[in-house]
XYZ file of C-alpha atoms in Angstrom:
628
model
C -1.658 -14.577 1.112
C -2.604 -18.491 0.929
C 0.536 -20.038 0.153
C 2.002 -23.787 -0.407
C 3.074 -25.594 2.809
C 3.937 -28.929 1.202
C 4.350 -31.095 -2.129
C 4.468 -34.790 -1.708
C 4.914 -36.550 -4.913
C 4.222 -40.307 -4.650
C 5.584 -42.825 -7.481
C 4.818 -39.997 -9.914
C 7.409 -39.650 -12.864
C 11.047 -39.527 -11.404
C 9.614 -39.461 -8.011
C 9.020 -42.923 -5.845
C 8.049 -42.626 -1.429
C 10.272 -39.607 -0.758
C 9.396 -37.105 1.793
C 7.493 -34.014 1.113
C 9.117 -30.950 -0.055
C 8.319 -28.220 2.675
C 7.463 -24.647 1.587
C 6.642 -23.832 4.958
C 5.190 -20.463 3.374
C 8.004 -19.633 1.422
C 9.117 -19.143 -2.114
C 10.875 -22.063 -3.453
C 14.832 -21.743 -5.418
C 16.166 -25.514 -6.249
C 18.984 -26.694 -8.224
C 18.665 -30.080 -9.997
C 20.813 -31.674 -12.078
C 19.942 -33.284 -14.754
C 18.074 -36.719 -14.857
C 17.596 -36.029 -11.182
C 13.687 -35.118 -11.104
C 13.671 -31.573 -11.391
C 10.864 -31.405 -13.968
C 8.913 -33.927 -12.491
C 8.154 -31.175 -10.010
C 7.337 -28.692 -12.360
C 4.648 -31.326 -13.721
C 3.483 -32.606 -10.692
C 1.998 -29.261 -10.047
C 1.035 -28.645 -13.549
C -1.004 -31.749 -13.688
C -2.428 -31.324 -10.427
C -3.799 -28.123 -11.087
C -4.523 -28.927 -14.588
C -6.764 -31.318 -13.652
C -9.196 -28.712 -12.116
C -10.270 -28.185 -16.010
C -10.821 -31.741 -16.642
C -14.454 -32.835 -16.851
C -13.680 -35.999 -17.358
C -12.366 -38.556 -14.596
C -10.780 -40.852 -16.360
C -8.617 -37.823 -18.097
C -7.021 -37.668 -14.786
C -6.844 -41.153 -13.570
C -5.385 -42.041 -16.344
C -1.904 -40.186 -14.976
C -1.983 -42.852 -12.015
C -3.481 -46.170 -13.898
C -2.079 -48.915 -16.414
C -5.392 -49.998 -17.654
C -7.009 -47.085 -18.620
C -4.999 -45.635 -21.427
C -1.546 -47.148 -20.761
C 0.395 -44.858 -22.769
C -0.437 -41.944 -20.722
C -0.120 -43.154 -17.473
C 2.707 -41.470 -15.608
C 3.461 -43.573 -12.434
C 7.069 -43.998 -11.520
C 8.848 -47.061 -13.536
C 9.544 -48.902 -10.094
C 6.159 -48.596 -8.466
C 4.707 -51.637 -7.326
C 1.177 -52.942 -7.492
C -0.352 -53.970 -4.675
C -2.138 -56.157 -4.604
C -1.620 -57.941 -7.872
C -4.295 -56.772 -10.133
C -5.683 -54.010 -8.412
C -3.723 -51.657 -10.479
C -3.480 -49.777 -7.446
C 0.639 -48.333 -7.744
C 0.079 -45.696 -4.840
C 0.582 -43.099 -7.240
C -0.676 -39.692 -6.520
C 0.178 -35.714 -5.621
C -0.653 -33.823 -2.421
C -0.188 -29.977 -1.839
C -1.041 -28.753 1.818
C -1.499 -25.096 2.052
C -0.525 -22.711 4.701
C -4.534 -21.980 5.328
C -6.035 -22.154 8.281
C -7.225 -24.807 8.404
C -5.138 -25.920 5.833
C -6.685 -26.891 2.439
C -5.566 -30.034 0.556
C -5.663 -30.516 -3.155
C -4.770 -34.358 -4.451
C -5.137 -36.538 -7.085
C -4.730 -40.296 -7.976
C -6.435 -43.167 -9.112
C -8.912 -42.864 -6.264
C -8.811 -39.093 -5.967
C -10.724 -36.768 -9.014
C -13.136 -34.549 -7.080
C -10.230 -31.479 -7.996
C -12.774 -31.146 -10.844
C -15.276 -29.797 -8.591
C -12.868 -27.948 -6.474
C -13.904 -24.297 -7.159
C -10.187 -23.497 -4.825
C -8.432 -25.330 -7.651
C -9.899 -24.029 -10.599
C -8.938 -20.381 -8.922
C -5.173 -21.066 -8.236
C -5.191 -22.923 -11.887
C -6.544 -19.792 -13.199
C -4.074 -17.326 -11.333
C -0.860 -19.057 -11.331
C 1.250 -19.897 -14.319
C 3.762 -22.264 -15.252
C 6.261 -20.649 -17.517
C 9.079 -23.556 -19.190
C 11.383 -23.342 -22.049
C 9.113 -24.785 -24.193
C 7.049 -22.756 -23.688
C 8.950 -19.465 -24.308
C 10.464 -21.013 -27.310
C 7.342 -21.713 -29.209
C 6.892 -17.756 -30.232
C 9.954 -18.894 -32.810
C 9.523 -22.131 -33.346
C 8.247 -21.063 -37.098
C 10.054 -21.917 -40.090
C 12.064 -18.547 -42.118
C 9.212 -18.740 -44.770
C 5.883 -18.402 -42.372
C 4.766 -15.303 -40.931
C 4.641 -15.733 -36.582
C 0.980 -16.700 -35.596
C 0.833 -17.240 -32.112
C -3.027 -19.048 -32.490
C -1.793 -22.126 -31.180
C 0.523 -20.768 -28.141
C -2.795 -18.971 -26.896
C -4.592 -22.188 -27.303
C -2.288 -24.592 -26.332
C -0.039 -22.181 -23.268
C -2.790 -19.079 -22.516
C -6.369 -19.559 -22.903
C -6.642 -22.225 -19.818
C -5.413 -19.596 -17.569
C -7.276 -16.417 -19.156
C -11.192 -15.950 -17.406
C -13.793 -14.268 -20.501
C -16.989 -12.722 -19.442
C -19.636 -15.460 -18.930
C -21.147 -17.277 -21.962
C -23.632 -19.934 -22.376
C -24.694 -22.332 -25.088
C -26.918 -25.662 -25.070
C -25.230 -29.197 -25.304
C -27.924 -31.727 -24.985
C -30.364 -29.911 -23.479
C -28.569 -28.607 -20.752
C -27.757 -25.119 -20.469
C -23.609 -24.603 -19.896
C -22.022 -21.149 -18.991
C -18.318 -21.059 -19.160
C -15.856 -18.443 -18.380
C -12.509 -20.257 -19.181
C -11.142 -18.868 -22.693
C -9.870 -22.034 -23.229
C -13.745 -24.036 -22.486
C -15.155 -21.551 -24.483
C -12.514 -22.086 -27.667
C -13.422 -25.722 -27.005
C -17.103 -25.634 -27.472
C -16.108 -23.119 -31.242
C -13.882 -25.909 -31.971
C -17.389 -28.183 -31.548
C -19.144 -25.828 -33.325
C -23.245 -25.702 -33.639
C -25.600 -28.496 -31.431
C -26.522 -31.064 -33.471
C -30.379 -30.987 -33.935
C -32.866 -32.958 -36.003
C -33.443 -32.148 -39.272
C -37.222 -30.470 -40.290
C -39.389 -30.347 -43.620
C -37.204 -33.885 -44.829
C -39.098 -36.739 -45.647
C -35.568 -38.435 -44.146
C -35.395 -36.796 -40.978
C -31.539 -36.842 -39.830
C -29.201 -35.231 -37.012
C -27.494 -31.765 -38.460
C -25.969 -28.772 -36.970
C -28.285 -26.390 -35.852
C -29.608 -24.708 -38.889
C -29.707 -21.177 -39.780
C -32.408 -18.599 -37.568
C -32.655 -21.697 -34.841
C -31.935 -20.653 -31.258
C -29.233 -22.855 -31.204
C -27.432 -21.256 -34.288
C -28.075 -17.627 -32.697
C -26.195 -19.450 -29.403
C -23.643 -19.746 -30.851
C -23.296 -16.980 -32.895
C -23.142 -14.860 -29.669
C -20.595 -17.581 -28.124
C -18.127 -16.712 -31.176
C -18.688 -13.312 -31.463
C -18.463 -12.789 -27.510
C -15.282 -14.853 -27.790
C -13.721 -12.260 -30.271
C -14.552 -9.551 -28.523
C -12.899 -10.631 -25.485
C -9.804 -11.635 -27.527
C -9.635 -8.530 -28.605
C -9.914 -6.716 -25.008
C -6.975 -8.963 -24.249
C -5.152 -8.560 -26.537
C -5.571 -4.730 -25.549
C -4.728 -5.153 -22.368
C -1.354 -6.860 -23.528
C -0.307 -4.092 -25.755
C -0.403 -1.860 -23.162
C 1.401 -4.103 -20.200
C 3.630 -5.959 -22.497
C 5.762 -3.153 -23.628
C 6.322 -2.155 -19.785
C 7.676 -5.251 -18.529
C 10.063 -5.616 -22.156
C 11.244 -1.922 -21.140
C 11.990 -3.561 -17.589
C 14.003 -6.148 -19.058
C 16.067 -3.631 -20.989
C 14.830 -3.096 -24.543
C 13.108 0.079 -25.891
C 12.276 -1.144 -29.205
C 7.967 -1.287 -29.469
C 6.164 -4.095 -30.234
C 2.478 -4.849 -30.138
C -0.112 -8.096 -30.992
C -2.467 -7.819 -34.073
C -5.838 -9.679 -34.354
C -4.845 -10.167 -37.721
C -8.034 -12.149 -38.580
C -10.839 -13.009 -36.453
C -12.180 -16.749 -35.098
C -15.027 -17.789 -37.207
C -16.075 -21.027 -38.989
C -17.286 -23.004 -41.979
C -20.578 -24.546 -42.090
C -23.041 -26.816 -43.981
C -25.646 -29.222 -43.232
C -23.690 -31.777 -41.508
C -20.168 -30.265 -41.632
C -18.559 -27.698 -39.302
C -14.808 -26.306 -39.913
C -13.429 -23.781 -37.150
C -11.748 -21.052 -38.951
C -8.467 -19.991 -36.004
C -8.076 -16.489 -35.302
C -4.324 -15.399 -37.050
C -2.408 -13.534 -34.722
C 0.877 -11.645 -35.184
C 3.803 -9.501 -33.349
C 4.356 -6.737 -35.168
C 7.865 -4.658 -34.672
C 7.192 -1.570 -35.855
C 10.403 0.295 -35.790
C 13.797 -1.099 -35.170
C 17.074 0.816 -34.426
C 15.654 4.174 -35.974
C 14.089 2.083 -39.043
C 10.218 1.644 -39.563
C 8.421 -1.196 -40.946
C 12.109 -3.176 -41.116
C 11.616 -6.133 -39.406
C 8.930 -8.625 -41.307
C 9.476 -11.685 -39.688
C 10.574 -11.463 -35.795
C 11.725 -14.968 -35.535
C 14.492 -14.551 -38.578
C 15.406 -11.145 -37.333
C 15.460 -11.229 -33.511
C 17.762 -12.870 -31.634
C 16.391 -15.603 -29.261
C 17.176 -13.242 -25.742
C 14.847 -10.774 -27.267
C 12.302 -12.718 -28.654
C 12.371 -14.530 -24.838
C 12.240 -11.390 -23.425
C 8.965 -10.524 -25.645
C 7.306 -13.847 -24.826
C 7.677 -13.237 -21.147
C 6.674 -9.944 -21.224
C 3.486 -11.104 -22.706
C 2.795 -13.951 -20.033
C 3.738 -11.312 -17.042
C 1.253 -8.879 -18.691
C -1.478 -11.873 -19.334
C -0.500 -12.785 -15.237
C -1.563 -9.119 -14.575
C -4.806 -9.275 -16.049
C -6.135 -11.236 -13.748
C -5.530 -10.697 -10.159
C -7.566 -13.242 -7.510
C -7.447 -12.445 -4.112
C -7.929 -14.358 -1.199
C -6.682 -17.674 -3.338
C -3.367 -20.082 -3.704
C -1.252 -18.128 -6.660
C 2.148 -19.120 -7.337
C 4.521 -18.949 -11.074
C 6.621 -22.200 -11.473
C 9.263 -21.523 -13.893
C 12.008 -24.283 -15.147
C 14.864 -23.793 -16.577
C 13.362 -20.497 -18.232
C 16.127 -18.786 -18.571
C 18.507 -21.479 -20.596
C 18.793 -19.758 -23.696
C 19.546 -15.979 -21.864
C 23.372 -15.065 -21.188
C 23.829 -14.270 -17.306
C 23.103 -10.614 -17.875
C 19.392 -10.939 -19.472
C 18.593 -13.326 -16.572
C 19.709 -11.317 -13.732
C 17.099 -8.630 -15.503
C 14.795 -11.185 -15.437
C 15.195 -12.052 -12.126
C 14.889 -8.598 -10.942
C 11.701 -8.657 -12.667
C 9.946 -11.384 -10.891
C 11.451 -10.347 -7.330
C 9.949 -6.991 -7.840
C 7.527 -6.339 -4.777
C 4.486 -6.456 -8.100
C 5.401 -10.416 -8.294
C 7.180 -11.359 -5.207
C 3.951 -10.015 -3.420
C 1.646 -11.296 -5.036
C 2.744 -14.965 -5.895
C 4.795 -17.826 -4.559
C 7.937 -18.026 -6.624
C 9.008 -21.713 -7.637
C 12.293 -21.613 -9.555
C 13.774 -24.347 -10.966
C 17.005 -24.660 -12.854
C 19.716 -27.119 -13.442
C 22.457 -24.703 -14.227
C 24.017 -24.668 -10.719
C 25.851 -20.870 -12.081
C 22.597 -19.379 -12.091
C 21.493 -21.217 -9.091
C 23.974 -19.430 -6.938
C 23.534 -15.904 -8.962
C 20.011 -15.977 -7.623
C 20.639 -17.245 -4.368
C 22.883 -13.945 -4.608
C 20.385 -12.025 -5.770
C 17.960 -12.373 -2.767
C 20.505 -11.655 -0.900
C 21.795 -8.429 -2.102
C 16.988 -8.204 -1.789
C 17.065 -9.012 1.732
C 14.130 -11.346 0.852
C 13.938 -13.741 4.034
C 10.833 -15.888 2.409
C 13.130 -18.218 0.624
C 14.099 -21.692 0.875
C 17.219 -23.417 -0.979
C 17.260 -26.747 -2.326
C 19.367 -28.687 -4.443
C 18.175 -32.468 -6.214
C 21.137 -35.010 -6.931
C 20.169 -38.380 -9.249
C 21.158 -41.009 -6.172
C 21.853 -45.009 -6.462
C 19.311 -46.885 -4.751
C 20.450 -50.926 -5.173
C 20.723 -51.585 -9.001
C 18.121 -48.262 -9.711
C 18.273 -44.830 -9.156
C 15.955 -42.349 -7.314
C 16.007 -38.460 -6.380
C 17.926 -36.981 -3.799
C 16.607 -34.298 -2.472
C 18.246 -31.728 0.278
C 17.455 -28.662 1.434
C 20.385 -25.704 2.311
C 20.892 -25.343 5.385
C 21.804 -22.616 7.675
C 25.342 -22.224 9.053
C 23.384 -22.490 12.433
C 21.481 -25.331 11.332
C 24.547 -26.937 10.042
C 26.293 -26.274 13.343
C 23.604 -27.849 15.440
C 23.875 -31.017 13.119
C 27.651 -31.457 13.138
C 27.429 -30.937 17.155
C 24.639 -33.725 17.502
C 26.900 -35.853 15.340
C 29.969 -34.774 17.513
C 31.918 -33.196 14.974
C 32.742 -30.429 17.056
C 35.436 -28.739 14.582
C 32.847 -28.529 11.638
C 30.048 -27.250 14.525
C 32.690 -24.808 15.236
C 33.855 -23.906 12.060
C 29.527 -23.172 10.713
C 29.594 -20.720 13.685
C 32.519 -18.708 12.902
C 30.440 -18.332 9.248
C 27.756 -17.488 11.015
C 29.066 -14.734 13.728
C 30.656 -13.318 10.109
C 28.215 -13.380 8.141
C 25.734 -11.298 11.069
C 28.024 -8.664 11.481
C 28.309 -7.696 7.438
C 24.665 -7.590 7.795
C 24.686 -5.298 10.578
C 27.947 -3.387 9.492
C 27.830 -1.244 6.859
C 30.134 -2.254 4.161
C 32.884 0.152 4.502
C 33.123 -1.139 8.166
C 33.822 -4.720 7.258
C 37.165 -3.392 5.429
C 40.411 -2.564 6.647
C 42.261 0.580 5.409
C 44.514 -1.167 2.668
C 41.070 -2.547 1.436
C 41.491 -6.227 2.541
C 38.477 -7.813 4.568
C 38.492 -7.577 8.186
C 39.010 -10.693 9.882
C 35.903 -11.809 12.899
C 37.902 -9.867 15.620
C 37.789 -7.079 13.879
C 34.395 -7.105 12.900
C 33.301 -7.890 16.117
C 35.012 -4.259 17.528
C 33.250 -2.857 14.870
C 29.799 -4.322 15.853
C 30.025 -3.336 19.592
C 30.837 0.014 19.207
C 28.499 0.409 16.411
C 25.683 -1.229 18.747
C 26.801 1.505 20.994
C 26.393 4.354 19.070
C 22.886 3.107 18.247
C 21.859 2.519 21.856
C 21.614 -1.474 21.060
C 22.386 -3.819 24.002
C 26.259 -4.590 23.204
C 25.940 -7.483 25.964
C 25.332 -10.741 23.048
C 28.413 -9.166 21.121
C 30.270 -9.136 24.121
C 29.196 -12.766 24.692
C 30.137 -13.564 20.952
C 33.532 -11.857 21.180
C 33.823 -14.462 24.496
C 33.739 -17.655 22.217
C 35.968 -15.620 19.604
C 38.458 -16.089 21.848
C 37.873 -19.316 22.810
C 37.056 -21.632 19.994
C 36.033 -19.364 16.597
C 39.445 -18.835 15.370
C 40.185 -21.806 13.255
C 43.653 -22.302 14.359
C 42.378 -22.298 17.969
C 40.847 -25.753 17.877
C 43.216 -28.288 18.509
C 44.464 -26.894 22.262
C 40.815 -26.933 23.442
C 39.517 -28.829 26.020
C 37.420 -31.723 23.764
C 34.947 -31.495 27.040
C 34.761 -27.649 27.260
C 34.892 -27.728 23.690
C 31.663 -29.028 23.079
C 30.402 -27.065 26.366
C 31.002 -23.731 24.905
C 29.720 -24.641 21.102
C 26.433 -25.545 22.921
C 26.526 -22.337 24.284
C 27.678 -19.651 21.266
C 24.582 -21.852 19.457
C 22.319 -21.032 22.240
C 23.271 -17.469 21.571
C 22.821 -17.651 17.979
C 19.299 -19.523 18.558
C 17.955 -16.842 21.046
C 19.658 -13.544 20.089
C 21.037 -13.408 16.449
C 19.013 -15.163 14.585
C 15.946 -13.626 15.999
C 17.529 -9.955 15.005
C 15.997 -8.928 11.913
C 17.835 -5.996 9.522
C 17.031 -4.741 6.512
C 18.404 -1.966 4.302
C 15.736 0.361 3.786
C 16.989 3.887 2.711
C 19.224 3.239 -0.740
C 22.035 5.721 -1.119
C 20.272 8.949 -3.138
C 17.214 8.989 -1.358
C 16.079 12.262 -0.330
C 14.406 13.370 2.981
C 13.050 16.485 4.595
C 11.682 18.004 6.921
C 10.402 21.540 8.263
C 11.052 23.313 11.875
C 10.246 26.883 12.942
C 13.091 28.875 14.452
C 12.811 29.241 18.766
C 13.241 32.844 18.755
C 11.918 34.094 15.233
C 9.117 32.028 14.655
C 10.845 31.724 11.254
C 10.143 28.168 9.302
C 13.190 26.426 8.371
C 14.032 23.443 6.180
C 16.419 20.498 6.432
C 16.621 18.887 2.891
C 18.767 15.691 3.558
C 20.469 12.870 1.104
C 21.123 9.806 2.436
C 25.384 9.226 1.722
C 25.198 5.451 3.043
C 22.779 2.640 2.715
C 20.689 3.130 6.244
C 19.105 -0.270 7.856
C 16.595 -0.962 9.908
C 17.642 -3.129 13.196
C 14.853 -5.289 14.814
C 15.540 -7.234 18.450
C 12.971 -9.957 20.186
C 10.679 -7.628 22.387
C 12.231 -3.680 21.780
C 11.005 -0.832 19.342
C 12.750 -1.191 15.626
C 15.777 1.096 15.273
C 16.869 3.133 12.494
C 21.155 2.414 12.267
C 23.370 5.874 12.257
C 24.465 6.048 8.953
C 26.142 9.289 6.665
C 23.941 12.061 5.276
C 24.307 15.081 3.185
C 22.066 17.997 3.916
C 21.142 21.592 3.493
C 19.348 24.294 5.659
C 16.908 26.736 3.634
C 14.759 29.876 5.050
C 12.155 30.320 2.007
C 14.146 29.535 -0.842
C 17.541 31.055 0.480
C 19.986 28.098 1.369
C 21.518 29.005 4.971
C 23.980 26.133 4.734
C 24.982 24.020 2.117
C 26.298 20.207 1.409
C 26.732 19.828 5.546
C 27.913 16.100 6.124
C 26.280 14.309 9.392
C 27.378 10.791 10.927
C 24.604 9.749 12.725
C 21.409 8.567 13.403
C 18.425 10.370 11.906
C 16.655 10.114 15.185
C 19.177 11.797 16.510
C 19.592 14.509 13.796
C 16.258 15.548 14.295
C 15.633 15.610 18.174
C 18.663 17.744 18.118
C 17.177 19.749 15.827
C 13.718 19.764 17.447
C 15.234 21.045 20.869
C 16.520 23.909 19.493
C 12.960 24.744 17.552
C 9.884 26.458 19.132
C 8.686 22.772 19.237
C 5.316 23.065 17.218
C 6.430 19.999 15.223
C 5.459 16.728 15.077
C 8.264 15.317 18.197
C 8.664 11.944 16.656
C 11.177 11.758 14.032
C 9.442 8.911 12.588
C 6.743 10.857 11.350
C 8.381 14.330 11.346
C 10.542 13.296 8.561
C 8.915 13.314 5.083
C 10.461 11.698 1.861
C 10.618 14.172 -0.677
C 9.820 12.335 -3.386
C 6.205 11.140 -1.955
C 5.890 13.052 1.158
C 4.939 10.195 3.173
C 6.272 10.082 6.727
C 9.534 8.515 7.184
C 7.363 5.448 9.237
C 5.953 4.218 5.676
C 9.600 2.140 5.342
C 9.224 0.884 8.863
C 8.931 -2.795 7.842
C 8.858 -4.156 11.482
């Protein structure tokens, strides 16, 4: 999947000469605070995709100039023009992608050809950019109107919706559009303007009634409405299963209450809007009880209804082969913790996470750290942390932008800097935090309940790398430096020389063993396994119906075959449907469960547990979860 390597915003908004912000590939989490140039990365993208649609040049130079329309210009207060009277500010947005080679979209005073970038106009069309604002609008009506959402399609949805192909004449020329929100523009134009026949005072009108022109159009309108209607279709189908998702069961659904037409005479034109509405048609057991959503709703649910309908609009329309990403900031403001951490779950479902390049933005540094948690708990690896500060610069301010780093990474950087404590110190986080990834969690636990300190986590790890035939040789070497300089109250009767010796060593470790090692849960606690044997002697089939008891993880080393970690299981033994033993409790690996099994067979099964072993849910071999 073509993803973003890098952002460089140039004097643009909050933004002034600072470096790029590197994707390198992966979805983006950052904390700003506010005033510190969060959004400006929100709209940098925006407007550089935006301006894809944007026929014009001078609708997009106009971000990056003073002269042309002033007003709209959006260069960065403290950009400088050089030379005097050039209006030349360097002002301008680059995005490198991870293509190869890599493709580069940018735009500035000097740069508009994104207009004729057909790779633009794709990404604009597939990605979204999902705001407050933007959720909010579905009830920003007053008590007294009825919700129409005609101007949140035309102002949020039609410029990333494709309709079947229509065409209509503008000047002569022959235009065929596919962008809902082009082809809304041309209704909102309404008929060519022709000259008049069988006048004595010949004169420019719209296209008269029975002219080619006039039956254009008519087929522009009506094929507009009847692609409206599809989508809105396709909506009321996907909406309701990404609102269930989020946790509410009560149904909802979009009416075309009235379709898009127009007025017309000789020389005037009116666009009628479509009216559309969200009807509720049952609440808590009561039908037809809820009139106006926006009075009645609270604003989690009616947030939770307008994102179900941008997820389900996302759905519709699937590119491959193209940049697609969803920048959302500060979406979630108006949710309490537990409807975000729903939505969250949502997008970092394998249907989004997938598919798109995640760019979350927030300045509430609580949920910054709740999703940072929640990728965690995901074992998603394709994430990269950042957090924007509002910094002094002289008499002005600028942003201040740093990315998270590793405890490694940190430990390198407070060794090059000879702050050998703090170097140490990152490690000891480090060698803990890799063995409660590798232990399971009851192994990271003493019997009274309290956490086991690095000593004992390290026993834990080698014999568990032990039991699970993994070379115990780097924990031995880690258990080395344990001794030596990763207890914290070890530091001061150290060597400063050796010191510094032996950090450079446990990081070399880290740097060519541990952080290499992938893991990754990847049978959840319930999940339910089989598989089928025939008897030595008898001939008799036999089946081994197995629960897993403990989450089981896949372990991954630089160079050797992926192993599946020993873990607890539950399981049965059936002849036909007769249960020969029942709720049997195993402590090992399943690799081992079933070539003990398999020696004592008539061997006519598969040998290789991997595909021997079937989830019973699916039936697909046991190797479908064998990430790497």
């Amino acid at each position: 999947m073509n993803r973003i390597q890098s952002l460089k915003i140039n004097n643009f908004k909050f933004f002034r000469d600072e470096n790029p912000i590197e994707f390198n590939d992966n979805n983006l989490l950052l904390y700003g605070e506010n005033g510190s140039g969060k959004s400006s990365i929100y709209w940098s993208l925006y407007t550089l995709f935006e301006a894809s649609l944007k026929s014009n040049d001078n609708d997009i130079k106009k971000y990056f100039s003073k002269i042309i329309r002033i007003e709209d210009n959006l260069i960065n207060i403290h950009a400088q023009e050089n030379p005097i009277g050039s209006d030349d500010y360097n002002s301008y947005i680059e995005l490198i992608t991870t293509d190869n080679p890599s493709k580069t979209f940018k735009i500035s005073k000097n740069d508009t050809l994104i207009n004729t970038n057909i790779d633009a106009k794709q990404t604009n069309y597939a990605s979204d950019f999902i705001n407050y604002r933007m959720l909010s609008s579905i009830s920003a009506f007053r008590h007294s109107d009825k919700i129409d959402l005609f101007w949140v399609f035309v102002a949020d949805i039609f410029k990333y919706v494709q309709f079947p192909r229509v065409q209509i004449t503008r000047n002569g020329v022959l235009k065929q559009i596919t962008n809902a929100a082009e082809i809304w523009q041309e209704i909102e134009q309404g008929h060519e303007v022709v000259d008049s026949v069988n006048s004595t005072n010949p004169k420019k009108i719209k296209a008269y009634k029975g002219s080619n022109e006039y039956k254009e159009f008519d087929v522009l309108v009506n094929s507009f409405n009847d692609s409206l209607k599809k989508l809105i279709d396709y909506i009321n189908v996907q909406a309701p299963n990404f609102f269930q998702k989020l946790g509410y069961t009560f149904p909802f659904y979009l009416s075309l209450e009235k379709e898009a037409g127009y007025y017309k005479g000789k020389t005037v034109y009116e666009p009628v809007p479509f009216v559309l509405r969200i009807i509720i048609p049952e609440y808590d057991t009561q039908t037809q009880s809820v009139y106006k959503p926006h009075s009645f709703l609270n604003e989690a649910k009616l947030s939770a209804i307008a994102i179900s309908i941008r997820l389900a609009i996302l759905s519709s329309k699937r590119l491959e082969n193209c940049l697609k990403f969803i920048v959302l900031d500060d979406l979630l403001i108006s949710l309490d913790m537990k409807n975000r951490e729903k939505v969250l779950e949502l997008l970092m479902s394998d249907e989004f996470v997938n598919n798109y390049q995640l760019i979350i933005l927030t300045h509430d540094k609580m949920f910054y750290q709740m999703a940072k948690y929640k990728i965690s708990l995901l074992e998603q690896e394709n994430w990269v942390y950042y957090e924007l500060h509002e910094k002094k610069d002289g008499l002005t301010t600028r942003p201040d932008i740093k990315k998270n780093r590793s405890y490694v990474e940190k430990a390198e950087d407070f060794l090059n800097d000879n702050q050998l404590d703090e170097s140490a110190n990152n490690l000891r986080k480090a060698a803990e935090a890799f063995c409660k990834k590798f232990l399971s969690k009851t192994d990271t636990i003493t019997e009274d309940y309290s956490s086991l300190d690095l000593n004992g986590m390290i026993v834990k790890c080698k014999n568990f790398a032990l039991k699970n035939e993994i070379n115990e040789a780097p924990f031995e070497e880690l258990d080395k430096y344990r001794k030596f300089f990763l207890n914290s109250s070890s530091h001061d009767d150290i060597d400063n020389a050796k010191f510094k010796t032996e950090i450079e060593e446990c990081l070399n470790l880290f740097k060519s063993y541990f952080e290499l090692v992938k893991i990754r849960n990847v049978l959840a606690v319930g999940t339910k396994l089989h598989f089928e044997m025939n008897d030595k002697k008898t001939s008799k089939p036999f089946r081994f119906d197995i629960i897993i008891d403990e989450n089981t993880k896949l372990y991954k080393e630089t160079g050797s075959d992926s192993i599946l970690l020993r873990g607890k299981t539950i399981y049965n033994i059936l002849q036909g449907h007769t249960i020969i033993k029942e709720n049997q409790a195993k402590h090992q690996s399943l690799k081992v469960f079933y070539e003990n099994v398999f020696s004592t067979s008539d061997q006519s099964s598969n040998p290789d547990f991997w595909e021997g072993i079937k989830f019973t849910d699916t039936g697909l071999p046991l190797n479908s979860i064998r990430l790497f």
